[in-house]
Structure formats: structure tokens, C-alpha cells
Amino acid sequence: RGPEPLAEAIFAQTRGMAAPDVLAQDYLDAEKGVETVADALQGANDIIAEWISDDAAIRKSLRELLEKRGTLRSLAATEEDSVYRLYYDFSQPIAKLQGHQILAINRGEKEKFLTVKLEAPEDRILGYLRKQIMVRENPQTSEFLEKVIEDSYRRLIAPAVEREIRNALTEQAEDGAIQVFGKNLEQLLMQPPIAGQVVLGWDPAF
């Protein structure tokens, strides 16, 4: 629709530049659906938000921060009693979650007994993003970029990082459960079938 040069100009944060709403007037195009200054600014907002979200270094840092400082919280999605009642009001730092807790919460969520979300230190995250994105003091762009950063994090980054972390937690928990099951099964199969007797053969139908 045409506002990418506007997004680039705002993102550059050049000193002495005009305010975004003034710059936006050069990008109005009714044929492309950019009929107002607000339309042009929204287009620039969406483009910059995507740039921030697609930055691999930023995404990696935020994921590590969430894994260290975030909390997994589950709440009851129903008043009905169930085997998941221990998790009807449950909160645990991500770094301290146990595999059996993760698997139980996943099952409860799948069966619609629980609602689950990751709680993040949002102020700290937004502060980190401001330092990465707002690299120049520019009163013309700072307010606009503040809003873009919040939009990018809440609409794009947070949901994606939450999915990544929960998928990783589930994989780790499943791997751990398989190892425990294997160890228990080995011990079970190694037990003598009849105590105190020497067994030469075993009928599977026994």
C-alpha cells in the first residue's frame, strides 16, 4: 500500500526530521486504500512492528528472559471438580516447573478444564525493546515508536515466544517421562516371574 518509505524514515529517527503525521501526508493514496494520515501511520506502525518481531536477536533475548523470569499460570476454566483441581489456581516460575506438572497442565488445558498463560515481566521487556529500537533521542519519533514497540510485543512477539517456550517445555517433559517409563519398565521386566524358582521357559499365554 506504499507506506514502507514512511516506516523507514520514522525508524531512522534522524534528527531534525518532520513529525510522523507531517511525513505521512506524502504517502496518501486513495487508490491503495491509504486515504488519511491515520491510515498511512497505521501502515508504518504495522511494518515497523513486523521488523521488530522478525529480529532474531531480539526474539532470542526475550525468550531467554522469559525462561528465566517468566511464570506459568493456570486457572480453572470450569467450576466442575476434576483430577486437575490442583492446577485450578496454580503459578510456578518457568525455570522451576517439573515435567509432570507441565504434562498435567497440558492435558487439563486440552480437556478444557484449565486456561493457561505465561506471565512475563512486561515492564522489563518493554524497557529492553526501547533500548534496542530507540537508538536516538528524537522527540519527533519517540512517542510513535513507543506505541509501535508495545504493539509489536503484545500482538506479535509475546504470542510467538509463548508458543515456542511451551512447545520446548512439552518436549522436555515428554522426553523425561519416556526415560522414567523406560527405567520403570526395565525394572519390572527384570523381576523373576516366580520367586524362588528357576524358569526355563515362559508361555506367553500364562
Tab-separated table of C-alpha atoms in Angstrom:
chain	number	residue	atom	x	y	z
A	1	ARG	CA	0.000	0.000	0.000
A	2	GLY	CA	3.004	2.289	-0.103
A	3	PRO	CA	3.944	3.328	3.468
A	4	GLU	CA	7.246	1.415	3.692
A	5	PRO	CA	9.358	4.538	2.920
A	6	LEU	CA	7.430	6.307	5.695
A	7	ALA	CA	8.240	3.449	8.070
A	8	GLU	CA	11.915	3.647	7.086
A	9	ALA	CA	12.012	7.404	7.682
A	10	ILE	CA	10.452	7.074	11.143
A	11	PHE	CA	12.632	4.084	12.058
A	12	ALA	CA	15.785	6.026	11.099
A	13	GLN	CA	14.992	8.592	13.833
A	14	THR	CA	17.018	11.236	12.014
A	15	ARG	CA	17.482	14.468	13.955
A	16	GLY	CA	15.646	17.442	12.502
A	17	MET	CA	13.106	15.351	10.636
A	18	ALA	CA	9.463	16.354	10.474
A	19	ALA	CA	6.885	14.750	12.747
A	20	PRO	CA	5.418	11.430	11.517
A	21	ASP	CA	1.970	12.931	10.895
A	22	VAL	CA	3.577	15.579	8.654
A	23	LEU	CA	5.659	12.998	6.758
A	24	ALA	CA	2.594	10.793	6.339
A	25	GLN	CA	0.858	13.381	4.153
A	26	ASP	CA	3.219	12.485	1.298
A	27	TYR	CA	2.022	8.871	1.304
A	28	LEU	CA	-1.724	9.288	0.933
A	29	ASP	CA	-3.122	7.285	-1.968
A	30	ALA	CA	-6.877	6.673	-2.140
A	31	GLU	CA	-6.439	4.004	-4.819
A	32	LYS	CA	-4.309	1.920	-2.426
A	33	GLY	CA	-6.678	2.489	0.480
A	34	VAL	CA	-4.416	4.986	2.247
A	35	GLU	CA	-6.946	7.790	2.419
A	36	THR	CA	-5.949	9.539	5.651
A	37	VAL	CA	-2.856	10.363	7.672
A	38	ALA	CA	-4.063	7.802	10.235
A	39	ASP	CA	-4.119	5.105	7.522
A	40	ALA	CA	-0.536	5.906	6.495
A	41	LEU	CA	0.691	5.943	10.097
A	42	GLN	CA	-1.060	2.634	10.810
A	43	GLY	CA	0.658	1.113	7.800
A	44	ALA	CA	4.038	2.363	9.027
A	45	ASN	CA	3.240	1.047	12.511
A	46	ASP	CA	2.478	-2.425	11.174
A	47	ILE	CA	5.643	-2.536	9.068
A	48	ILE	CA	7.965	-1.455	11.903
A	49	ALA	CA	6.218	-3.851	14.300
A	50	GLU	CA	6.972	-6.695	11.867
A	51	TRP	CA	10.615	-5.617	11.588
A	52	ILE	CA	10.984	-5.712	15.376
A	53	SER	CA	9.226	-9.060	15.653
A	54	ASP	CA	11.361	-10.612	12.897
A	55	ASP	CA	14.661	-9.606	14.532
A	56	ALA	CA	16.181	-12.954	15.535
A	57	ALA	CA	18.493	-11.462	18.187
A	58	ILE	CA	15.617	-9.644	19.883
A	59	ARG	CA	13.428	-12.759	19.799
A	60	LYS	CA	16.222	-14.891	21.281
A	61	SER	CA	16.918	-12.419	24.104
A	62	LEU	CA	13.238	-12.125	25.014
A	63	ARG	CA	12.813	-15.878	25.052
A	64	GLU	CA	15.798	-16.272	27.403
A	65	LEU	CA	14.421	-13.511	29.632
A	66	LEU	CA	11.014	-15.192	29.780
A	67	GLU	CA	12.533	-18.585	30.547
A	68	LYS	CA	14.437	-17.060	33.489
A	69	ARG	CA	11.874	-14.551	34.787
A	70	GLY	CA	8.519	-15.681	33.426
A	71	THR	CA	5.815	-17.592	35.263
A	72	LEU	CA	3.360	-20.210	34.038
A	73	ARG	CA	-0.119	-19.721	35.456
A	74	SER	CA	-3.144	-21.985	35.156
A	75	LEU	CA	-6.682	-21.235	36.289
A	76	ALA	CA	-9.910	-23.210	36.345
A	77	ALA	CA	-11.923	-22.906	33.150
A	78	THR	CA	-14.901	-24.603	34.786
A	79	GLU	CA	-16.412	-24.998	38.263
A	80	GLU	CA	-16.580	-28.755	37.750
A	81	ASP	CA	-14.336	-30.828	40.019
A	82	SER	CA	-11.702	-32.904	38.244
A	83	VAL	CA	-8.312	-34.577	38.600
A	84	TYR	CA	-6.825	-31.189	37.633
A	85	ARG	CA	-8.103	-29.339	40.702
A	86	LEU	CA	-4.516	-28.904	41.952
A	87	TYR	CA	-3.989	-26.622	38.954
A	88	TYR	CA	-7.205	-24.584	39.273
A	89	ASP	CA	-5.131	-21.728	40.724
A	90	PHE	CA	-1.529	-22.632	40.065
A	91	SER	CA	1.522	-20.455	39.498
A	92	GLN	CA	5.152	-21.504	39.133
A	93	PRO	CA	8.288	-19.861	37.698
A	94	ILE	CA	9.087	-21.404	34.327
A	95	ALA	CA	12.600	-22.272	35.486
A	96	LYS	CA	11.203	-24.412	38.355
A	97	LEU	CA	8.455	-26.305	36.515
A	98	GLN	CA	8.540	-30.091	36.804
A	99	GLY	CA	7.827	-32.370	33.865
A	100	HIS	CA	4.756	-33.980	35.445
A	101	GLN	CA	3.299	-30.537	36.134
A	102	ILE	CA	3.739	-29.464	32.517
A	103	LEU	CA	2.120	-32.625	31.161
A	104	ALA	CA	-0.791	-32.446	33.606
A	105	ILE	CA	-1.436	-28.787	32.781
A	106	ASN	CA	-1.301	-29.544	29.062
A	107	ARG	CA	-3.874	-32.323	29.466
A	108	GLY	CA	-6.108	-30.121	31.603
A	109	GLU	CA	-5.961	-27.368	29.012
A	110	LYS	CA	-6.684	-29.791	26.164
A	111	GLU	CA	-9.699	-31.183	28.048
A	112	LYS	CA	-10.888	-27.596	28.703
A	113	PHE	CA	-10.601	-27.773	32.495
A	114	LEU	CA	-7.786	-25.196	32.576
A	115	THR	CA	-6.797	-21.932	30.975
A	116	VAL	CA	-3.042	-21.443	30.761
A	117	LYS	CA	-0.833	-18.448	30.074
A	118	LEU	CA	2.718	-17.260	30.566
A	119	GLU	CA	3.089	-14.185	32.739
A	120	ALA	CA	6.039	-12.063	31.688
A	121	PRO	CA	7.919	-9.138	33.320
A	122	GLU	CA	6.418	-6.785	30.733
A	123	ASP	CA	7.960	-3.552	32.048
A	124	ARG	CA	11.419	-5.080	31.849
A	125	ILE	CA	10.758	-6.448	28.362
A	126	LEU	CA	9.444	-3.139	27.022
A	127	GLY	CA	12.429	-1.354	28.576
A	128	TYR	CA	14.781	-3.742	26.784
A	129	LEU	CA	12.971	-3.190	23.472
A	130	ARG	CA	13.149	0.595	23.842
A	131	LYS	CA	16.919	0.386	24.292
A	132	GLN	CA	17.241	-1.767	21.184
A	133	ILE	CA	14.921	0.248	18.933
A	134	MET	CA	15.039	3.862	20.119
A	135	VAL	CA	18.699	4.432	19.411
A	136	ARG	CA	18.489	8.224	19.084
A	137	GLU	CA	16.816	10.848	21.214
A	138	ASN	CA	14.260	12.281	18.842
A	139	PRO	CA	11.113	13.971	20.190
A	140	GLN	CA	9.503	13.645	16.756
A	141	THR	CA	9.581	9.856	16.687
A	142	SER	CA	9.788	8.728	20.334
A	143	GLU	CA	6.054	8.740	21.085
A	144	PHE	CA	5.239	6.934	17.835
A	145	LEU	CA	7.942	4.294	18.372
A	146	GLU	CA	6.841	3.738	21.985
A	147	LYS	CA	3.419	2.688	20.706
A	148	VAL	CA	4.911	0.572	17.924
A	149	ILE	CA	7.114	-1.297	20.402
A	150	GLU	CA	4.160	-2.078	22.675
A	151	ASP	CA	2.083	-3.213	19.691
A	152	SER	CA	4.871	-5.386	18.308
A	153	TYR	CA	5.460	-7.091	21.639
A	154	ARG	CA	1.834	-7.691	22.642
A	155	ARG	CA	0.442	-8.573	19.222
A	156	LEU	CA	3.346	-10.396	17.554
A	157	ILE	CA	6.276	-11.262	19.805
A	158	ALA	CA	4.577	-12.367	23.039
A	159	PRO	CA	2.208	-14.942	21.461
A	160	ALA	CA	5.003	-16.381	19.281
A	161	VAL	CA	7.548	-16.630	22.107
A	162	GLU	CA	4.927	-18.148	24.422
A	163	ARG	CA	4.228	-20.878	21.849
A	164	GLU	CA	7.964	-21.540	21.441
A	165	ILE	CA	8.545	-21.827	25.188
A	166	ARG	CA	5.522	-24.034	25.820
A	167	ASN	CA	6.483	-26.330	22.939
A	168	ALA	CA	10.012	-26.614	24.329
A	169	LEU	CA	8.709	-27.323	27.842
A	170	THR	CA	6.382	-30.010	26.492
A	171	GLU	CA	9.178	-31.703	24.527
A	172	GLN	CA	11.440	-31.736	27.591
A	173	ALA	CA	8.652	-33.099	29.799
A	174	GLU	CA	7.761	-35.828	27.295
A	175	ASP	CA	11.414	-36.869	26.933
A	176	GLY	CA	11.721	-37.053	30.719
A	177	ALA	CA	8.511	-39.085	31.026
A	178	ILE	CA	9.741	-41.579	28.405
A	179	GLN	CA	13.025	-42.027	30.276
A	180	VAL	CA	11.231	-42.641	33.589
A	181	PHE	CA	8.804	-45.062	31.936
A	182	GLY	CA	11.680	-46.934	30.312
A	183	LYS	CA	13.559	-47.229	33.602
A	184	ASN	CA	10.459	-48.469	35.460
A	185	LEU	CA	9.610	-50.945	32.701
A	186	GLU	CA	13.152	-52.334	32.689
A	187	GLN	CA	12.971	-52.948	36.441
A	188	LEU	CA	9.592	-54.633	36.033
A	189	LEU	CA	10.733	-56.904	33.216
A	190	MET	CA	13.894	-57.890	35.088
A	191	GLN	CA	11.957	-59.197	38.102
A	192	PRO	CA	11.867	-63.027	38.360
A	193	PRO	CA	8.381	-64.199	37.253
A	194	ILE	CA	8.138	-66.796	40.034
A	195	ALA	CA	10.017	-66.133	43.265
A	196	GLY	CA	12.437	-68.862	44.362
A	197	GLN	CA	12.089	-70.976	41.176
A	198	VAL	CA	14.329	-71.465	38.157
A	199	VAL	CA	12.338	-70.757	34.983
A	200	LEU	CA	13.484	-72.482	31.777
A	201	GLY	CA	10.653	-71.306	29.532
A	202	TRP	CA	7.689	-68.980	29.629
A	203	ASP	CA	4.333	-69.484	27.943
A	204	PRO	CA	3.091	-66.085	26.704
A	205	ALA	CA	-0.489	-67.202	27.368
A	206	PHE	CA	0.236	-67.891	31.036
